[in-house]
N, CA and C of each residue as an Amber inpcrd file, in Angstrom:
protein
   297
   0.8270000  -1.1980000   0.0000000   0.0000000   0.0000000   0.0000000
   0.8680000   1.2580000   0.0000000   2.1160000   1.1640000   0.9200000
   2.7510000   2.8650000   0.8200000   3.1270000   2.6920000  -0.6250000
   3.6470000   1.3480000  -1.4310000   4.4670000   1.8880000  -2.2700000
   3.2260000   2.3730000  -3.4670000   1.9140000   1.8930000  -3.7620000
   0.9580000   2.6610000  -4.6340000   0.8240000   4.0440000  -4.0620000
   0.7200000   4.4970000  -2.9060000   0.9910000   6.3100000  -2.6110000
   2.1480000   6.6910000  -3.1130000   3.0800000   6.2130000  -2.9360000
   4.6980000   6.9010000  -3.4860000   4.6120000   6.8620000  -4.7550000
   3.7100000   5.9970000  -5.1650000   3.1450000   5.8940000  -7.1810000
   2.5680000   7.5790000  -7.4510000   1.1670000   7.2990000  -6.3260000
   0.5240000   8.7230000  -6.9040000   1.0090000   9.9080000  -6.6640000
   1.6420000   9.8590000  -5.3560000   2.5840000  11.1400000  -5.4630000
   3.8930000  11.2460000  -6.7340000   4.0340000  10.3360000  -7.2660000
   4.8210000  10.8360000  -8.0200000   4.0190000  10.9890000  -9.6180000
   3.1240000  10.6610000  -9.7040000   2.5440000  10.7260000 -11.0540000
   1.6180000  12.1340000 -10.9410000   1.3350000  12.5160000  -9.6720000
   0.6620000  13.9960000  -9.3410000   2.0720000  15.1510000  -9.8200000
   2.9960000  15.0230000  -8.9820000   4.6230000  15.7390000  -9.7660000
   4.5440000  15.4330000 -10.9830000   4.3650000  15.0860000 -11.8200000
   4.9130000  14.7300000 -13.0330000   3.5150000  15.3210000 -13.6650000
   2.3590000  15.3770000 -13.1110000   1.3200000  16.1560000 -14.2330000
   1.4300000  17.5300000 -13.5450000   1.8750000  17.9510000 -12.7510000
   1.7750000  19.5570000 -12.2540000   3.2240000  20.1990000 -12.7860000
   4.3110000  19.4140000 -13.5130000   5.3880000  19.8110000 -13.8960000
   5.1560000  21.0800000 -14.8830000   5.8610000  22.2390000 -14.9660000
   5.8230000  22.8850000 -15.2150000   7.2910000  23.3400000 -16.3110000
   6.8940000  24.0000000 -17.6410000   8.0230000  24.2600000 -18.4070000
   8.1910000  25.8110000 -18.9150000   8.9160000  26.1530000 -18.7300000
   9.0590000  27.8200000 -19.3980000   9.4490000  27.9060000 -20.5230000
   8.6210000  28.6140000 -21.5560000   9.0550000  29.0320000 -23.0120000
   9.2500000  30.0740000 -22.9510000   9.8450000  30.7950000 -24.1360000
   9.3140000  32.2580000 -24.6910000   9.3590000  32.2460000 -25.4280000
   8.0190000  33.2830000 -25.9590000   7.2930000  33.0610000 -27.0950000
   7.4810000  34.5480000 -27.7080000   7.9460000  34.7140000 -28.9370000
   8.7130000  35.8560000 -29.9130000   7.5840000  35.8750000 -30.6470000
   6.6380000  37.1700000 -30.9110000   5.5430000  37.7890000 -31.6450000
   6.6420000  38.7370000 -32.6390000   6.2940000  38.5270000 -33.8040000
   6.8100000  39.1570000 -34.8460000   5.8600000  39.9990000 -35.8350000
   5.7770000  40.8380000 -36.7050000   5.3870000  41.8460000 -37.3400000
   3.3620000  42.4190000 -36.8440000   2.9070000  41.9400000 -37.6600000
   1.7870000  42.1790000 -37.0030000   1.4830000  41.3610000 -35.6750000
   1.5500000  40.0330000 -35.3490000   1.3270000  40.0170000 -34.1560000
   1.7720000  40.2880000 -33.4150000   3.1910000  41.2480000 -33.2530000
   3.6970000  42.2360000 -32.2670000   2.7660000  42.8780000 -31.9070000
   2.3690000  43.8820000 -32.6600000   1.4250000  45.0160000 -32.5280000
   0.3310000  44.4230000 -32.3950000  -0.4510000  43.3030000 -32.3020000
  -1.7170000  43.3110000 -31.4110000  -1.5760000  42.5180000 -30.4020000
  -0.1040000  42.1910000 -29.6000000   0.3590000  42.1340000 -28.0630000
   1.0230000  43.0400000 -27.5430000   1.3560000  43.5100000 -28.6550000
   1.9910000  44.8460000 -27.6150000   3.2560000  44.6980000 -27.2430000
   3.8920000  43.4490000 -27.3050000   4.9430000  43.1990000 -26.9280000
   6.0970000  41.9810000 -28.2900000   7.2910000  41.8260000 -27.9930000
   8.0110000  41.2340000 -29.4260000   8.3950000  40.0570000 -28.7910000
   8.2600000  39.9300000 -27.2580000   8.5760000  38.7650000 -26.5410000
   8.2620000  38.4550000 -24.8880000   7.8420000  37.1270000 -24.7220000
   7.3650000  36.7030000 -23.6350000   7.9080000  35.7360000 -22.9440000
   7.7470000  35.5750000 -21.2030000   7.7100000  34.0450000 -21.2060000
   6.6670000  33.4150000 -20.6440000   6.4090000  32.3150000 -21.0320000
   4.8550000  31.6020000 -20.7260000   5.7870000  30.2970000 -20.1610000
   4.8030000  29.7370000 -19.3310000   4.8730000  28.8140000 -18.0710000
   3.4400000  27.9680000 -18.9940000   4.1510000  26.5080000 -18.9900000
   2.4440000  25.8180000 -19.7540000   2.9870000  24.3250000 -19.0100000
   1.4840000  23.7380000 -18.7800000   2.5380000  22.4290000 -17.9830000
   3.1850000  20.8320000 -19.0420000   4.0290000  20.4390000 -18.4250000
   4.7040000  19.3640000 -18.6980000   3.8280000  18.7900000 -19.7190000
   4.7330000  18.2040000 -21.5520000   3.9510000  17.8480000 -22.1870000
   2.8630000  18.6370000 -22.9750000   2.5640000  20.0280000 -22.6160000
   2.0980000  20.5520000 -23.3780000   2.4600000  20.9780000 -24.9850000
   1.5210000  21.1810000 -25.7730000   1.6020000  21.3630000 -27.6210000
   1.7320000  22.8770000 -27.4320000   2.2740000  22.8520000 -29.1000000
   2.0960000  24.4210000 -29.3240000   0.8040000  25.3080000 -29.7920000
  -0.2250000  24.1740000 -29.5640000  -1.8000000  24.5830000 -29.6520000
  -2.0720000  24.8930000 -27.9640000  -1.7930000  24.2090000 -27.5080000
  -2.0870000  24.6520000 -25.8450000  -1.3910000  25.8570000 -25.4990000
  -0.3950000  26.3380000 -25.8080000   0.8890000  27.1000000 -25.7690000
  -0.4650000  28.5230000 -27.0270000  -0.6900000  28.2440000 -27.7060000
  -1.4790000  29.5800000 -28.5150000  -2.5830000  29.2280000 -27.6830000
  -3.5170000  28.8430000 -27.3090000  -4.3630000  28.8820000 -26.3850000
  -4.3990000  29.9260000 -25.0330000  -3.5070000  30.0280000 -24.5060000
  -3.3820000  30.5300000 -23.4600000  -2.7290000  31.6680000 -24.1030000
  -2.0170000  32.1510000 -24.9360000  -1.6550000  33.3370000 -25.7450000
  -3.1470000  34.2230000 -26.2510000  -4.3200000  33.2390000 -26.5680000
  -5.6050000  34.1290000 -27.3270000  -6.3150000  34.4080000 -26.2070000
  -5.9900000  33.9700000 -25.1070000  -6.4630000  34.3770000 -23.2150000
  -6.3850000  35.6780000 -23.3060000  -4.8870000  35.3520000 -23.0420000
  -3.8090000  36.6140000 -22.6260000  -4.2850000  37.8090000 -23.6520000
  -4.3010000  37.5560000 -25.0060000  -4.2240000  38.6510000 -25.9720000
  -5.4210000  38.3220000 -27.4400000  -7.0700000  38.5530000 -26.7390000
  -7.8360000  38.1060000 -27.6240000  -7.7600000  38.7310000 -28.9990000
  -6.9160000  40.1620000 -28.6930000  -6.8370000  40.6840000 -30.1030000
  -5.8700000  39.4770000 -31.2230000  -4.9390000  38.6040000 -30.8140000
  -4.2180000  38.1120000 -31.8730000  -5.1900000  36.9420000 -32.9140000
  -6.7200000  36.8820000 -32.4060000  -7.8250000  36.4250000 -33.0730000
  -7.5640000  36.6350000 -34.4760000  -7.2470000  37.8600000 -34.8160000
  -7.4770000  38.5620000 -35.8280000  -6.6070000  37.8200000 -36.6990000
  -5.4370000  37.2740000 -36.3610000  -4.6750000  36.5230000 -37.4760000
  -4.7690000  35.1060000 -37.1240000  -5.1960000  34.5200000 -36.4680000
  -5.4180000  33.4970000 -35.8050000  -5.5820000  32.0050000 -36.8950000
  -6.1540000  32.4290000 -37.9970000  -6.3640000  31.3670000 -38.8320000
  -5.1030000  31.5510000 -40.1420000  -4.4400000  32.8210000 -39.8580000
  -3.5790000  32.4780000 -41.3530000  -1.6070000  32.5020000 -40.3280000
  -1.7180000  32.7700000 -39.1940000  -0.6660000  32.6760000 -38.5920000
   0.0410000  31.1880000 -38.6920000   1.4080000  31.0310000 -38.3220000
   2.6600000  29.8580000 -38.5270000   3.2320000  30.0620000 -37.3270000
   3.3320000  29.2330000 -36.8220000   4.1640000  28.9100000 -35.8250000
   5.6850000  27.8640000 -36.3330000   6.3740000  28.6060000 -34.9930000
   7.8780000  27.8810000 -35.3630000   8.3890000  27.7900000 -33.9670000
   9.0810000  26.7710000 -33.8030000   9.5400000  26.0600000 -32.4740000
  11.1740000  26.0770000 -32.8020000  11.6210000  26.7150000 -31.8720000
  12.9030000  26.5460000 -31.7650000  13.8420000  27.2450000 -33.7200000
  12.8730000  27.9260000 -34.1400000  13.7120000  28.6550000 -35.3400000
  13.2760000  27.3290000 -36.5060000  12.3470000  26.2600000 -36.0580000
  11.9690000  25.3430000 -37.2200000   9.8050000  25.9210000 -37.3500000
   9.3960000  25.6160000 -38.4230000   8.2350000  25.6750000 -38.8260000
   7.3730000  24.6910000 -38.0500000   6.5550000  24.9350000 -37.0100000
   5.8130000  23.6420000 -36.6750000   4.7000000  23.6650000 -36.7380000
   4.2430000  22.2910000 -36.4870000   2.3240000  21.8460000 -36.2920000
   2.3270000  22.3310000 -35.0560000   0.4990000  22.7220000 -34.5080000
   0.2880000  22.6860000 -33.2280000   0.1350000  21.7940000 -32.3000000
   0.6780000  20.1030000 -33.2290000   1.0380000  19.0690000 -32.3720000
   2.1950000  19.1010000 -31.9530000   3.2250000  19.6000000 -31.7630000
   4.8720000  19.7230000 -31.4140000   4.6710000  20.2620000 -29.9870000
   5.7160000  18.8920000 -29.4050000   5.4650000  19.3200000 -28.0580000
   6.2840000  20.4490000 -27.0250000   5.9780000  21.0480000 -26.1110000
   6.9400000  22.1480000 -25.8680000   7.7100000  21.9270000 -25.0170000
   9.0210000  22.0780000 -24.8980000   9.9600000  21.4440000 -24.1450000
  10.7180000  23.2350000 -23.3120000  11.2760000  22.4670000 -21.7060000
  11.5220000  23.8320000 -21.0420000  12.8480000  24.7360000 -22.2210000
  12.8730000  26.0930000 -22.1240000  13.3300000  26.8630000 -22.4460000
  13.4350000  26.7950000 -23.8070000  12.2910000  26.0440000 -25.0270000
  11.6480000  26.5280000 -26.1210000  11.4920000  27.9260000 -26.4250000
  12.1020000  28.0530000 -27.9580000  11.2620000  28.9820000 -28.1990000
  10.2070000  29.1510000 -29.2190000   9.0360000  29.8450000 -29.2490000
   8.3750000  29.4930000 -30.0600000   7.6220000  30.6820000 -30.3500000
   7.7960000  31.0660000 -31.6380000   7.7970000  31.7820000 -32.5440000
   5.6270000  32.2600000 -33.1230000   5.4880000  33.4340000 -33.1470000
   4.0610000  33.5760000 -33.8460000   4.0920000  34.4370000 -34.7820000
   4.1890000  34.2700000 -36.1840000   4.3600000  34.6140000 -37.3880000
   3.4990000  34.4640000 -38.4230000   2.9390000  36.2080000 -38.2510000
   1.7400000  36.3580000 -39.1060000   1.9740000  36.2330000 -40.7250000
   1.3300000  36.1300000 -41.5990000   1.3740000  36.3260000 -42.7630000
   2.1920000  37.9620000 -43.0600000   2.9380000  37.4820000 -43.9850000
   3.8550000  38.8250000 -44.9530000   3.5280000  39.3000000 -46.4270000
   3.3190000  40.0730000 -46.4800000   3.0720000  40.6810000 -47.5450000
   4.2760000  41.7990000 -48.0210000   4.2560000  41.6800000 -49.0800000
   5.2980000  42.6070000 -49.5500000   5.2340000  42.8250000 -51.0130000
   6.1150000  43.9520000 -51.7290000   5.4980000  43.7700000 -53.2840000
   7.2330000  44.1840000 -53.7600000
């Protein structure tokens, strides 16, 4: 019996684990956070969909690009299945236009 408690206490640590990113807003989604860089706290195992989730909390204005924005993890292009690992960085990169 203690050793199934020493189980759940350790599987309770391991889902409350916690990882720090920062997350770099570039051209327009600078300007509707207000800011060019962050750091976000998301827990252990979290995606970079959970990771923009808590970014459209924080900053409902980045709605606005929300469906044509790219994300990039660590300076690579990713899905919002890529998982986020501590001191990630991860990138929100609106569409560019230029002529």
């Amino acid at each position: 019996m203690d050793m199934m408690e020493g189980e759940d206490n350790t599987n309770n640590k391991k889902e409350y684990s916690l990882v720090k990113i920062k997350v770099l807003f570039f051209a327009r989604a600078r300007d509707l956070a207000g800011l060019s860089e962050m750091p976000l706290e998301v827990s252990s195992g979290s995606t970079t969909h959970d990771c923009l989730k808590k970014l459209l909390v924080k900053f409902p204005s980045l709605e606005e690009i929300r469906g044509c924005m790219v994300l990039a993890l660590n300076e690579e292009y990713a899905t919002e299945s890529a998982i986020v690992k501590d001191t990630d960085e991860l990138a929100i990169i609106p569409p560019i236009s230029g002529g």
